[in-house]
XYZ file of C-alpha atoms in Angstrom:
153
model
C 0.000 0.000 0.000
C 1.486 3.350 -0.719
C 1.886 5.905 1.870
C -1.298 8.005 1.510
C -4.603 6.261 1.089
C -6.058 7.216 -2.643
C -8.991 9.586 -1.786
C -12.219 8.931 -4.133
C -14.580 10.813 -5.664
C -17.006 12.709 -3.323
C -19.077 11.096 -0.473
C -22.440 9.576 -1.576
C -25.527 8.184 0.483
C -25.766 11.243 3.144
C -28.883 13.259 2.518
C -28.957 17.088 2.700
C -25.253 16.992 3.425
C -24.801 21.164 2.403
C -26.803 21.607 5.538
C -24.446 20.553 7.713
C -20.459 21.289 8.521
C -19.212 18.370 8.151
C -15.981 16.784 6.806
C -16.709 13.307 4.793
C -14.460 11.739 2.259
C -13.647 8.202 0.935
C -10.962 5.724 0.430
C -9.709 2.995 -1.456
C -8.293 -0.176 0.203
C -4.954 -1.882 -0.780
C -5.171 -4.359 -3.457
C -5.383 -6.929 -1.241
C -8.216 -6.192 -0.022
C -10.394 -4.758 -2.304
C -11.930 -8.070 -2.838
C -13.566 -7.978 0.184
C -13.344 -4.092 1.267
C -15.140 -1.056 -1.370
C -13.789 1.988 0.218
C -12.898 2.896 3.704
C -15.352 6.303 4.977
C -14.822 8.666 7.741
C -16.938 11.608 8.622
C -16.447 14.746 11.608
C -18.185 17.171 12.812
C -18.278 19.943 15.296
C -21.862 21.632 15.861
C -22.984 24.549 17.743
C -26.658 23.137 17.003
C -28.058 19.491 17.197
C -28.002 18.021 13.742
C -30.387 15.406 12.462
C -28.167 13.560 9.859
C -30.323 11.387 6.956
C -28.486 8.479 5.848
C -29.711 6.425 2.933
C -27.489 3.515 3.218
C -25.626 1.353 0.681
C -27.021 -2.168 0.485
C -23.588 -3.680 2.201
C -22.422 -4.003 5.525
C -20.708 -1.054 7.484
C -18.038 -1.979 10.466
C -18.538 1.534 11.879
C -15.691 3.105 14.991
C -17.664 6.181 16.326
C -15.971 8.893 18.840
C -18.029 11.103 20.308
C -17.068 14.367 22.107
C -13.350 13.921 21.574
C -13.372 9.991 22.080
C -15.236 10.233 25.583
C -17.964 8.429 24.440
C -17.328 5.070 21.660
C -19.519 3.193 19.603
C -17.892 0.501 17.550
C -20.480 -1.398 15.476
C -20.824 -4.173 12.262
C -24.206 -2.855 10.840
C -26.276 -5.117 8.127
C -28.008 -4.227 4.961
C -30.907 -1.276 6.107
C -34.117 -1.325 4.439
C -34.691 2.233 4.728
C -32.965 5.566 5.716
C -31.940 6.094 8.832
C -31.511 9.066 10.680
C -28.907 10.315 13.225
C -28.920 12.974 15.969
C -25.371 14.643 16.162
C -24.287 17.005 18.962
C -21.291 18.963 19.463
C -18.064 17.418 18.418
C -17.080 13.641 16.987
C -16.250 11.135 14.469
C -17.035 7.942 12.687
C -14.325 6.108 10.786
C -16.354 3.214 8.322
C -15.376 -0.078 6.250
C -18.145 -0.138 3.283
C -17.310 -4.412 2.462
C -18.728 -5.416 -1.123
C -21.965 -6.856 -1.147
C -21.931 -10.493 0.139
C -18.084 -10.562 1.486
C -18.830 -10.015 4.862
C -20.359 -13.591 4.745
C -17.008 -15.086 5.338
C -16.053 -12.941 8.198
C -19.182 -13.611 9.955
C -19.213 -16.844 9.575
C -23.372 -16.840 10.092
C -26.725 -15.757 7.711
C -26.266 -12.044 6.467
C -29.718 -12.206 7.267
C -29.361 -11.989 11.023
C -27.461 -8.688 10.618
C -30.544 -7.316 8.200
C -31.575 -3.631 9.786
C -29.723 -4.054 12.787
C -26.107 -3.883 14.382
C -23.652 -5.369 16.526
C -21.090 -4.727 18.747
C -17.964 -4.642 16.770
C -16.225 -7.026 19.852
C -18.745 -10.005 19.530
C -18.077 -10.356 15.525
C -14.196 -10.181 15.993
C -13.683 -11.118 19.676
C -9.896 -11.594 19.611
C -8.931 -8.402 17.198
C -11.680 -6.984 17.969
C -10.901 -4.431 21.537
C -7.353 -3.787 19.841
C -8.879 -2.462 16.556
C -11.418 0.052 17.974
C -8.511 0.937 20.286
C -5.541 1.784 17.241
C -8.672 3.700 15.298
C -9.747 5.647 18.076
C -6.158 6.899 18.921
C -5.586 7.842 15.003
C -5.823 11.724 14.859
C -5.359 11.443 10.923
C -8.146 9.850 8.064
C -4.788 7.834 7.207
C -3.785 6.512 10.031
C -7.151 5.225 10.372
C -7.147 3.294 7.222
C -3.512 2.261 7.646
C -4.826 0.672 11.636
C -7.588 -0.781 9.598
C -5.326 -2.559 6.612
């Protein structure tokens, strides 16, 4: 993998996103695994208002490492296929660093029925119990979009 992460073309999938301040860009994974991996996603914010973020969702599944206010608060999550928008209430200041996997290749990571993940999530530590608490860890220390990626790889 090079250095720098290869940025892609503008964000997609976040409704109404001019409304907002918000930083959101996109990308690629190394060759080896862009089998299995689409693009890698982060988003930040920092709001003097509470922000009701619409999300129409990509039909894949998301692993998801959010920090809110400065990392005091972390959510890390593998989310299925949504049938439907979803919305988000943001407040003050954090971040969400994202895998986007191709459709179907988080089958053989989960090891279980796609189907059970279908409008729902999980916590990030019960799908990958043993890399799991180390992972969230290394991307919620990253400062930097690619360090993030790079602790992902």
């Amino acid at each position: 993998m090079s250095s720098t992460p290869l940025k892609i073309e503008a964000p997609r999938g976040m409704l109404h996103r001019e409304a907002g301040p918000f930083e959101h860009l996109r990308f690629h994974p190394s060759p080896r695994l862009s089998s299995w991996i689409e693009h890698y996603w982060f988003v930040r914010w920092e709001l003097d208002e509470p922000f009701v973020t619409k999300i129409l969702a990509h039909p894949s599944v998301q692993v998801t490492v959010e920090c809110l206010g400065r990392g005091k608060e972390v959510r890390a999550e593998v989310t299925g296929v949504r049938e439907s928008r979803f919305e988000r209430l943001l407040e003050g200041e954090g971040r969400v660093f994202g895998i986007k996997f191709r459709p179907a290749m988080f089958r053989s990571v989960f090891g279980k029925p796609m189907s059970s993940l279908t409008n729902s999530a999980m916590p990030l530590v019960e799908c990958f119990e043993r890399d799991g608490p180390a992972s969230v860890e290394s991307l919620v220390a990253a400062e930097e979009t690619e360090d993030m990626t790079r602790h992902a790889e």
